[in-house]
Coordinates of C-alpha atoms in Angstrom, one line a residue:
Chain A
M54 CA 60.2 96.2 84.5
S55 CA 63.6 97.3 85.4
E56 CA 65.0 100.2 83.3
Y57 CA 68.4 98.5 83.7
K58 CA 69.6 95.4 81.8
K59 CA 70.9 92.4 83.7
S60 CA 74.6 93.2 83.2
E61 CA 73.9 96.8 84.4
R62 CA 72.2 95.6 87.5
V63 CA 75.0 93.1 88.2
A64 CA 77.6 95.9 87.9
A65 CA 75.8 98.1 90.4
I66 CA 75.1 95.2 92.8
V67 CA 78.7 94.0 92.8
R68 CA 79.9 97.5 93.4
M69 CA 77.7 97.9 96.5
L70 CA 78.2 94.5 98.0
T71 CA 82.0 94.3 97.6
D72 CA 82.5 97.9 98.8
S73 CA 81.1 96.9 102.3
P74 CA 82.3 93.3 103.0
N75 CA 80.1 91.4 105.4
R76 CA 77.5 94.2 105.5
L77 CA 74.0 92.7 105.2
F78 CA 72.0 94.2 102.4
N79 CA 68.2 93.6 102.2
L80 CA 67.1 92.7 98.7
S81 CA 64.6 95.6 98.7
Y82 CA 67.7 97.9 98.8
F83 CA 68.7 96.7 95.3
M84 CA 65.0 96.4 94.2
E85 CA 64.6 100.1 94.9
M86 CA 68.0 101.3 93.6
L87 CA 67.5 99.4 90.3
N88 CA 63.7 99.6 90.1
A89 CA 63.6 95.8 89.6
A90 CA 61.5 92.8 90.7
K91 CA 62.7 90.6 93.6
S92 CA 63.0 87.7 91.1
S93 CA 65.4 89.6 88.9
I94 CA 67.6 90.6 91.8
S95 CA 67.7 87.0 93.0
E96 CA 68.8 85.8 89.6
D97 CA 71.4 88.6 89.5
L98 CA 72.8 87.4 92.9
D99 CA 73.0 83.8 91.7
T100 CA 74.9 84.9 88.6
I101 CA 77.3 86.9 90.8
D102 CA 77.8 84.1 93.3
N103 CA 78.5 81.6 90.5
V104 CA 81.1 83.6 88.7
F105 CA 82.8 84.7 92.0
K106 CA 83.1 81.1 93.0
N107 CA 84.4 80.1 89.6
L108 CA 87.1 82.7 89.6
G109 CA 87.9 82.6 93.3
L110 CA 86.7 86.2 93.9
G111 CA 84.8 85.6 97.1
E112 CA 81.3 84.4 98.1
L113 CA 77.8 85.7 98.6
E114 CA 76.0 84.6 101.8
T115 CA 72.3 84.6 102.1
V116 CA 70.7 85.2 105.5
T117 CA 67.0 84.2 105.6
G118 CA 64.2 85.7 107.6
A119 CA 62.6 89.1 107.9
A120 CA 65.9 90.8 108.9
G121 CA 67.7 88.7 106.2
G122 CA 69.5 89.6 103.1
I123 CA 72.7 89.1 101.3
R124 CA 76.3 89.9 102.2
Y125 CA 79.7 89.7 100.4
I126 CA 82.4 87.6 102.1
P127 CA 85.9 88.2 100.6
R128 CA 87.0 84.7 101.0
K129 CA 89.3 83.2 98.3
D130 CA 90.9 79.9 97.7
K131 CA 93.7 79.0 100.1
S132 CA 95.9 78.5 97.0
K133 CA 95.5 82.2 96.0
Y134 CA 96.3 83.4 99.5
R135 CA 99.3 81.0 99.6
E136 CA 100.5 82.6 96.3
F137 CA 100.1 86.0 97.8
I138 CA 102.0 85.2 101.0
D139 CA 104.8 83.5 99.0
G140 CA 105.2 86.7 97.0
L141 CA 105.3 88.7 100.2
C142 CA 108.1 86.5 101.6
I143 CA 110.2 87.0 98.5
N144 CA 109.7 90.8 98.7
L145 CA 110.4 90.9 102.4
S146 CA 113.6 88.8 102.2
K147 CA 115.4 91.5 100.1
V148 CA 118.8 92.3 101.7
E149 CA 118.1 96.1 101.6
R150 CA 115.3 95.5 104.1
I151 CA 117.7 94.6 106.9
I152 CA 118.0 97.4 109.4
P153 CA 121.0 97.6 111.8
G154 CA 120.1 95.8 115.0
G155 CA 118.6 92.8 113.2
F156 CA 115.2 94.4 112.2
L157 CA 113.3 94.2 109.0
Y158 CA 111.8 97.2 107.2
T159 CA 108.2 96.4 106.5
A160 CA 106.4 99.8 106.6
D161 CA 106.2 100.1 102.8
I162 CA 104.3 96.8 102.6
L163 CA 102.0 97.5 105.5
Y164 CA 101.2 101.1 104.3
T165 CA 100.5 100.2 100.6
P166 CA 96.7 99.9 100.4
S167 CA 96.5 97.2 97.7
I168 CA 98.9 94.9 99.6
C169 CA 97.5 95.7 103.0
S170 CA 94.0 95.0 101.8
E171 CA 95.0 91.5 100.8
I172 CA 96.8 91.0 104.1
G173 CA 93.6 92.0 105.9
E174 CA 91.6 89.6 103.8
V175 CA 93.8 86.6 104.7
L176 CA 93.7 87.5 108.4
A177 CA 90.0 88.0 108.3
S178 CA 89.5 84.6 106.7
C179 CA 91.3 83.1 109.7
F180 CA 88.8 84.5 112.2
A181 CA 85.6 85.1 110.2
S182 CA 83.9 82.0 111.6
K183 CA 84.4 83.3 115.2
K184 CA 82.3 86.4 114.4
P185 CA 84.2 89.0 116.5
D186 CA 82.5 92.3 117.4
Y187 CA 85.7 94.2 117.2
I188 CA 89.3 94.0 115.9
V189 CA 91.8 95.3 118.5
T190 CA 95.3 96.6 117.9
V191 CA 97.9 98.9 119.4
E192 CA 99.5 101.9 117.7
T193 CA 101.2 102.3 115.2
K194 CA 102.4 99.9 112.6
G195 CA 99.6 97.4 113.2
I196 CA 96.9 99.9 112.5
P197 CA 96.7 99.5 108.7
P198 CA 96.6 95.7 108.6
A199 CA 94.2 95.6 111.6
F200 CA 92.0 98.2 109.9
M201 CA 91.9 96.2 106.7
T202 CA 91.1 93.0 108.7
A203 CA 88.2 94.9 110.4
R204 CA 87.0 96.1 107.0
A205 CA 87.0 92.6 105.5
L206 CA 85.0 91.4 108.6
G207 CA 82.7 94.5 108.6
V208 CA 83.4 95.4 112.2
P209 CA 84.9 98.4 113.9
L210 CA 88.6 98.7 114.9
V211 CA 89.7 99.6 118.4
I212 CA 93.2 101.1 118.9
C213 CA 95.1 100.9 122.2
K214 CA 97.5 103.7 122.8
H215 CA 100.9 104.1 124.5
D216 CA 99.8 107.3 126.3
N217 CA 96.7 108.8 127.8
R218 CA 95.3 111.4 125.4
V219 CA 93.0 113.8 127.1
T220 CA 90.9 114.1 124.0
E221 CA 89.3 110.6 124.4
G222 CA 87.9 110.9 127.9
S223 CA 88.5 108.6 130.7
S224 CA 90.5 105.5 130.0
V225 CA 91.8 102.3 131.4
S226 CA 95.5 101.7 131.6
I227 CA 97.7 98.7 132.3
N228 CA 101.4 98.1 132.5
Y229 CA 103.0 95.3 130.6
I230 CA 106.4 93.9 130.0
S231 CA 107.8 93.8 126.5
G232 CA 108.5 90.2 125.8
S233 CA 111.8 90.8 124.0
T234 CA 113.3 93.9 125.6
K235 CA 111.8 93.4 129.1
N236 CA 111.0 97.1 129.4
I237 CA 107.8 98.1 131.3
R238 CA 105.4 99.9 129.0
T239 CA 101.9 101.4 129.4
M240 CA 99.0 100.7 127.2
S241 CA 95.6 102.4 127.6
L242 CA 92.2 102.4 126.0
S243 CA 89.4 104.9 126.2
K244 CA 86.4 103.6 128.2
R245 CA 84.2 104.6 125.3
S246 CA 86.1 102.4 122.8
M247 CA 84.0 99.3 123.1
E248 CA 80.9 97.8 124.6
P249 CA 81.6 95.7 127.7
N250 CA 81.4 91.9 127.2
S251 CA 82.4 92.0 123.6
K252 CA 84.2 89.4 121.5
V253 CA 87.4 90.6 120.0
V254 CA 90.3 89.4 117.8
I255 CA 93.7 91.0 118.4
I256 CA 95.7 91.9 115.2
D257 CA 99.3 93.3 115.1
D258 CA 102.0 93.6 112.5
F259 CA 104.8 91.8 114.4
M260 CA 105.3 89.5 117.3
K261 CA 108.6 88.5 118.9
G262 CA 108.2 87.7 122.6
G263 CA 104.4 88.2 122.6
G264 CA 104.5 90.8 125.4
T265 CA 102.5 93.4 123.5
A266 CA 99.8 90.8 122.6
R267 CA 99.8 89.7 126.2
G268 CA 99.3 93.3 127.3
M269 CA 96.3 93.7 125.0
M270 CA 94.8 90.5 126.4
N271 CA 95.2 91.9 129.9
L272 CA 93.6 95.2 128.8
M273 CA 90.7 93.3 127.3
K274 CA 90.0 91.7 130.7
E275 CA 89.4 95.2 132.1
F276 CA 86.6 95.5 129.5
N277 CA 85.3 92.0 130.2
A278 CA 86.0 91.2 126.6
E279 CA 86.5 87.7 125.3
V280 CA 89.6 87.3 123.1
L281 CA 88.7 84.9 120.3
G282 CA 92.2 84.9 118.7
I283 CA 95.4 86.7 117.9
G284 CA 96.7 87.3 114.4
V285 CA 100.0 88.9 113.3
V286 CA 101.5 89.6 109.9
I287 CA 105.0 88.4 110.9
A288 CA 106.0 86.3 114.0
T289 CA 109.6 85.4 114.8
R290 CA 110.5 81.8 115.1
E291 CA 112.6 82.5 118.3
P292 CA 111.8 82.7 121.1
K293 CA 109.6 79.6 120.5
T294 CA 107.8 80.1 123.8
K295 CA 106.0 83.4 123.6
L296 CA 103.9 85.2 126.2
V297 CA 100.7 84.2 124.5
D298 CA 99.8 80.5 124.0
D299 CA 98.1 80.7 120.7
Y300 CA 98.4 83.0 117.7
V301 CA 98.1 82.9 113.9
S302 CA 100.9 84.3 111.8
L303 CA 100.9 84.9 108.0
I304 CA 104.7 84.8 107.8
E305 CA 107.3 83.3 110.1
L306 CA 110.6 85.2 110.4
V307 CA 113.2 82.4 110.8
D308 CA 116.4 84.4 110.8
I309 CA 118.0 87.7 109.9
D310 CA 121.8 87.5 109.4
E311 CA 123.2 91.0 109.3
E312 CA 126.7 89.7 108.5
K313 CA 125.7 87.6 105.5
G314 CA 122.9 89.9 104.5
T315 CA 120.3 87.2 104.4
V316 CA 116.7 87.1 105.6
E317 CA 114.9 83.7 105.9
L318 CA 111.1 83.8 105.9
K319 CA 108.5 81.0 105.7
C320 CA 104.8 80.8 105.3
G321 CA 103.3 81.2 108.8
N322 CA 100.9 78.9 110.6
W323 CA 97.7 80.5 109.1
E324 CA 97.3 77.6 106.6
R325 CA 96.6 75.2 109.4
L326 CA 93.3 76.9 110.2
Chain B
M48 CA 84.2 82.8 72.4
S49 CA 84.1 83.5 76.1
E50 CA 82.8 80.8 78.4
Y51 CA 81.3 83.6 80.5
K52 CA 78.1 85.5 79.7
K53 CA 78.2 89.3 79.6
S54 CA 76.7 89.7 83.1
E55 CA 79.2 87.2 84.5
R56 CA 82.1 89.1 82.9
V57 CA 80.8 92.4 84.2
A58 CA 80.6 91.0 87.8
A59 CA 84.2 89.9 87.7
I60 CA 85.5 93.1 86.1
V61 CA 83.6 95.3 88.6
R62 CA 85.0 93.3 91.5
M63 CA 88.6 93.6 90.2
L64 CA 88.4 97.3 89.3
T65 CA 86.7 98.6 92.4
D66 CA 88.8 96.6 94.7
S67 CA 91.9 98.6 93.6
P68 CA 90.8 102.1 93.0
N69 CA 93.1 104.1 90.6
R70 CA 95.1 101.0 89.7
L71 CA 95.5 100.8 85.9
F72 CA 94.4 97.4 84.5
N73 CA 95.5 96.5 81.0
L74 CA 92.6 95.1 79.0
S75 CA 94.6 91.9 78.3
Y76 CA 94.3 91.2 82.1
F77 CA 90.6 90.8 81.8
M78 CA 90.8 89.1 78.3
E79 CA 92.9 86.4 79.9
M80 CA 91.0 86.1 83.1
L81 CA 87.7 85.7 81.3
N82 CA 89.0 84.2 78.0
A83 CA 87.2 86.9 76.1
A84 CA 87.9 89.0 73.0
K85 CA 89.0 92.6 73.4
S86 CA 85.8 93.8 71.8
S87 CA 83.7 92.0 74.4
I88 CA 85.7 93.5 77.3
S89 CA 85.5 97.0 75.8
E90 CA 81.7 96.6 75.6
D91 CA 81.6 95.4 79.2
L92 CA 83.6 98.4 80.3
D93 CA 81.2 100.7 78.5
T94 CA 78.2 99.1 80.2
I95 CA 79.9 99.5 83.6
D96 CA 80.8 103.1 83.0
N97 CA 77.3 103.9 82.0
V98 CA 75.5 102.4 84.9
F99 CA 78.1 103.7 87.4
K100 CA 77.6 107.2 86.0
N101 CA 73.8 106.8 86.1
L102 CA 73.7 105.7 89.7
G103 CA 76.6 107.9 90.9
L104 CA 78.8 104.9 91.8
G105 CA 82.1 106.3 90.4
E106 CA 83.8 106.5 87.0
L107 CA 86.0 104.5 84.7
E108 CA 88.9 106.3 83.1
T109 CA 90.6 105.0 80.0
V110 CA 94.3 105.6 79.5
T111 CA 95.4 105.2 75.9
G112 CA 98.7 104.0 74.5
A113 CA 100.8 100.9 74.9
A114 CA 101.0 101.2 78.7
G115 CA 97.4 102.2 78.8
G116 CA 94.3 100.5 80.2
I117 CA 91.4 101.2 82.5
R118 CA 91.1 102.4 86.0
Y119 CA 88.3 102.9 88.5
I120 CA 87.9 106.3 90.1
P121 CA 85.6 106.3 93.2
R122 CA 84.3 109.8 92.4
K123 CA 80.6 110.4 93.2
D124 CA 78.3 113.3 92.8
K125 CA 78.9 116.2 95.2
S126 CA 75.3 115.9 96.3
K127 CA 75.9 112.3 97.6
Y128 CA 79.0 113.4 99.5
R129 CA 77.1 116.4 100.9
E130 CA 74.4 114.0 102.1
F131 CA 77.1 111.8 103.8
I132 CA 78.8 114.8 105.5
D133 CA 75.5 116.2 106.7
G134 CA 74.8 112.8 108.2
L135 CA 78.2 112.8 109.9
C136 CA 77.5 116.2 111.4
I137 CA 74.3 115.0 112.9
N138 CA 76.0 112.0 114.4
L139 CA 78.9 114.0 115.7
S140 CA 76.8 116.7 117.3
K141 CA 75.3 114.2 119.9
V142 CA 75.7 115.6 123.4
E143 CA 77.2 112.3 124.7
R144 CA 80.2 112.9 122.4
I145 CA 81.3 115.9 124.5
I146 CA 84.4 115.1 126.5
P147 CA 85.4 117.2 129.6
G148 CA 87.8 119.8 128.4
G149 CA 85.8 120.7 125.3
F150 CA 86.8 117.8 123.1
L151 CA 84.7 115.7 120.8
Y152 CA 84.7 111.9 120.8
T153 CA 85.2 110.8 117.1
A154 CA 87.2 107.6 117.3
D155 CA 84.2 105.3 116.7
I156 CA 83.5 107.2 113.4
L157 CA 87.1 107.2 112.3
Y158 CA 87.6 103.5 113.1
T159 CA 84.5 102.1 111.5
P160 CA 85.6 100.9 108.1
S161 CA 82.4 101.6 106.1
I162 CA 82.3 105.3 107.4
C163 CA 86.0 105.8 107.1
S164 CA 86.0 104.5 103.6
E165 CA 83.6 107.2 102.5
I166 CA 85.6 109.8 104.4
G167 CA 88.7 108.7 102.5
E168 CA 86.7 108.9 99.2
V169 CA 85.6 112.5 99.8
L170 CA 89.1 113.6 100.8
A171 CA 90.6 111.7 97.8
S172 CA 88.1 113.5 95.5
C173 CA 89.4 116.9 96.7
F174 CA 93.0 116.0 95.7
A175 CA 92.8 113.5 92.9
S176 CA 93.5 116.0 90.2
K177 CA 96.8 116.9 91.8
K178 CA 98.1 113.4 91.5
P179 CA 100.1 113.0 94.7
D180 CA 102.7 110.2 95.0
Y181 CA 102.0 109.7 98.7
I182 CA 99.5 110.6 101.4
V183 CA 101.3 111.7 104.6
T184 CA 99.9 111.6 108.2
V185 CA 101.0 111.5 111.8
E186 CA 100.1 108.9 114.3
T187 CA 97.5 108.0 115.6
K188 CA 93.9 108.9 114.9
G189 CA 94.6 110.3 111.5
I190 CA 95.9 107.0 110.2
P191 CA 92.6 105.3 109.3
P192 CA 91.2 108.3 107.3
A193 CA 94.6 108.9 105.7
F194 CA 94.9 105.2 104.8
M195 CA 91.5 105.2 103.2
T196 CA 92.3 108.4 101.2
A197 CA 95.5 106.7 100.0
R198 CA 93.5 103.6 99.1
A199 CA 91.0 105.7 97.0
L200 CA 93.9 107.4 95.3
G201 CA 95.9 104.1 94.8
V202 CA 99.1 105.5 96.5
P203 CA 101.0 104.5 99.6
L204 CA 100.6 106.1 103.0
V205 CA 103.5 107.6 104.9
I206 CA 103.2 107.8 108.7
C207 CA 105.2 110.3 110.8
K208 CA 105.8 109.3 114.4
H209 CA 106.2 111.0 117.7
D210 CA 109.3 109.0 118.7
N211 CA 112.2 107.4 117.0
R212 CA 111.6 103.7 116.7
V213 CA 114.8 101.8 116.2
T214 CA 113.0 99.3 114.0
E215 CA 112.7 101.6 111.0
G216 CA 116.4 102.6 110.6
S217 CA 117.8 106.1 110.4
S218 CA 115.2 108.8 110.4
V219 CA 114.8 112.6 110.2
S220 CA 113.3 114.5 113.1
I221 CA 112.0 118.0 113.6
N222 CA 110.6 119.9 116.5
Y223 CA 107.4 121.7 116.2
I224 CA 105.1 123.8 118.4
S225 CA 101.5 122.6 118.9
G226 CA 99.3 125.4 117.6
S227 CA 96.8 125.2 120.4
T228 CA 98.8 124.1 123.5
K229 CA 102.1 125.7 122.5
N230 CA 104.0 122.6 123.7
I231 CA 107.1 121.6 121.8
R232 CA 106.8 118.2 120.2
T233 CA 109.0 116.0 118.1
M234 CA 108.0 114.4 114.9
S235 CA 110.2 112.0 112.9
L236 CA 110.1 109.9 109.7
S237 CA 112.2 107.0 108.6
K238 CA 114.5 108.0 105.7
R239 CA 113.2 105.0 103.8
S240 CA 109.6 106.2 104.0
M241 CA 109.6 108.0 100.7
E242 CA 111.5 108.8 97.6
P243 CA 113.1 112.3 97.6
N244 CA 111.4 115.0 95.5
S245 CA 107.9 113.4 95.8
K246 CA 104.6 115.1 95.7
V247 CA 102.4 114.6 98.8
V248 CA 99.1 115.4 100.3
I249 CA 98.9 115.7 104.1
I250 CA 95.8 114.2 105.8
D251 CA 94.8 114.3 109.5
D252 CA 91.7 113.8 111.5
F253 CA 91.6 117.1 113.3
M254 CA 93.0 120.6 113.1
K255 CA 92.8 123.4 115.6
G256 CA 95.9 125.7 115.6
G257 CA 97.5 123.9 112.6
G258 CA 100.8 123.3 114.4
T259 CA 100.8 119.5 113.6
A260 CA 100.2 120.2 109.9
R261 CA 102.9 122.9 109.9
G262 CA 105.2 120.3 111.5
M263 CA 104.5 117.8 108.8
M264 CA 105.1 120.5 106.1
N265 CA 108.5 121.2 107.7
L266 CA 109.4 117.5 107.9
M267 CA 108.4 117.2 104.2
K268 CA 111.0 119.9 103.4
E269 CA 113.7 117.6 104.7
F270 CA 112.6 115.1 102.1
N271 CA 112.5 117.7 99.4
A272 CA 108.8 116.8 99.0
E273 CA 106.3 119.2 97.5
V274 CA 103.1 119.5 99.6
L275 CA 100.2 119.7 97.2
G276 CA 97.6 120.2 99.8
I277 CA 96.3 119.5 103.4
G278 CA 93.0 117.8 104.2
V279 CA 91.4 117.2 107.6
V280 CA 88.2 115.5 108.6
I281 CA 87.4 118.2 111.2
A282 CA 88.8 121.7 111.6
T283 CA 87.8 124.1 114.4
R284 CA 86.5 127.5 113.4
E285 CA 88.6 129.2 116.0
P286 CA 91.4 130.2 115.9
K287 CA 90.6 131.6 112.4
T288 CA 94.3 132.2 111.7
K289 CA 96.0 128.8 111.7
L290 CA 99.7 128.0 111.3
V291 CA 99.0 126.7 107.7
D292 CA 97.6 129.0 105.1
D293 CA 95.5 126.6 103.1
Y294 CA 93.6 123.5 104.0
V295 CA 90.5 121.5 103.1
S296 CA 88.1 120.4 105.9
L297 CA 85.1 118.1 105.6
I298 CA 83.5 119.4 108.7
E299 CA 83.9 122.7 110.6
L300 CA 83.6 122.5 114.4
V301 CA 81.9 125.9 115.2
D302 CA 81.5 125.5 118.9
I303 CA 81.3 123.0 121.8
D304 CA 79.4 124.3 124.8
E305 CA 80.0 122.0 127.8
E306 CA 77.6 123.8 130.0
K307 CA 74.7 123.7 127.6
G308 CA 75.7 120.4 126.2
T309 CA 75.6 121.5 122.6
V310 CA 78.0 120.9 119.7
E311 CA 77.7 123.0 116.6
L312 CA 79.1 121.6 113.4
K313 CA 78.9 122.8 109.8
C314 CA 79.9 121.4 106.4
G315 CA 83.6 122.3 105.9
N316 CA 85.1 124.1 103.0
W317 CA 85.7 121.0 100.8
E318 CA 82.7 121.8 98.6
R319 CA 84.4 124.9 97.3
L320 CA 87.0 122.7 95.4

């Protein structure tokens, strides 16, 4: 019989499962750690699944078969995500966030782990069913939200760079045209970064013209990777026609008026998914 | 009486606490969420603390007083961290990681969330007692480990850049000399990035000559910030005298021999703390 009580086993199992979202744990892992019978662990997992569902804290997914087990999926009710995004919109529309030139200061939001973790969870929930092998982003500000999306999906992140660092070995480079400024820029990725023929989702912090996302799509072609989708934290309403056809945004930036000191933000198109 | 059983309450509390390390939760938060008496929640927390300590899964810390509550600290036994670092050393010493020029390919390790999360936890454990207000890093490869260190400590990340992006408003720039290549580089940070007179810990993925860390220290002076410490994932053994006096490394890179195809790595100086 287990030396641990049910509530103690549950505490340990929740800690392990939620610390590695989407990682598949074999039941024997918990049986050994807690010196418990399979039937006890199964009951514990049912308890956890029930209360998580009741309180909207995520879900447990059972995979059957010899290589099967249990994994934690950090999927919450849409209403909870909606509440979170609405809160973000209020925070981001503060007048002091307006930067001369019509930009919006967002770094504090993206670089605060508790907020960025939730952003990653919402983005992950948009693409989880597509089962990507990697999340792809480009330096710099997109890295934290892309990394937290990757964490929620339990897959590695791949970071494209704006120069060729000698420390990562041979790389593939492409040129692309910034959608808004029309400047030519270079983007490169180490050949070791990903397996060929992978499935990827592109994540970035911001999209205006869509040139950067288009650049990443072109770079992915060089790796024979299939792009399953594109997700951004904030997308501008204008220009309506972007250089990528399809993307998911958490927040839509409708307008920044420097004169009046107003920022208009709306919930993005992520809810439609 | 609570509608939830003890094991159900424990599942929910563990999920909330461990999802936001170092965030202080008032007990009334859990009392409301679970419709439970204070005495029940207190007992639940004791149960969690006990089993976490027994299994080396972290600790709960109680803060007394009106603004008090409970927080989760992801601190494990040194032996567990040692095991993890030893495993990293074995992984990183594979011959196929050697990149022409005597570099080591580490991006896959740093960009895999489950591994990087543990790296951040070990680094956080080295500096937790100093209570920094921010973690500071410079783009690009140091961002994921620095972000996970910030997450474990429950503080925001600050990212220094190698150019001046117009989208972040006015910024402070400094020049610094790379410790190993002796090139002059620029590093800048948006003025909005941090409150003046803050306490910070600098985190990076790699240190050779220490020039980049020295640069960040100089940039911090411009913000009147106090640098409490410097932590890196990998530090080279040579040059022994680096441009910063004191730093913590998880792994020491003793030697890369391209001819022989060997990489020699050792556990860094983090254990001494």
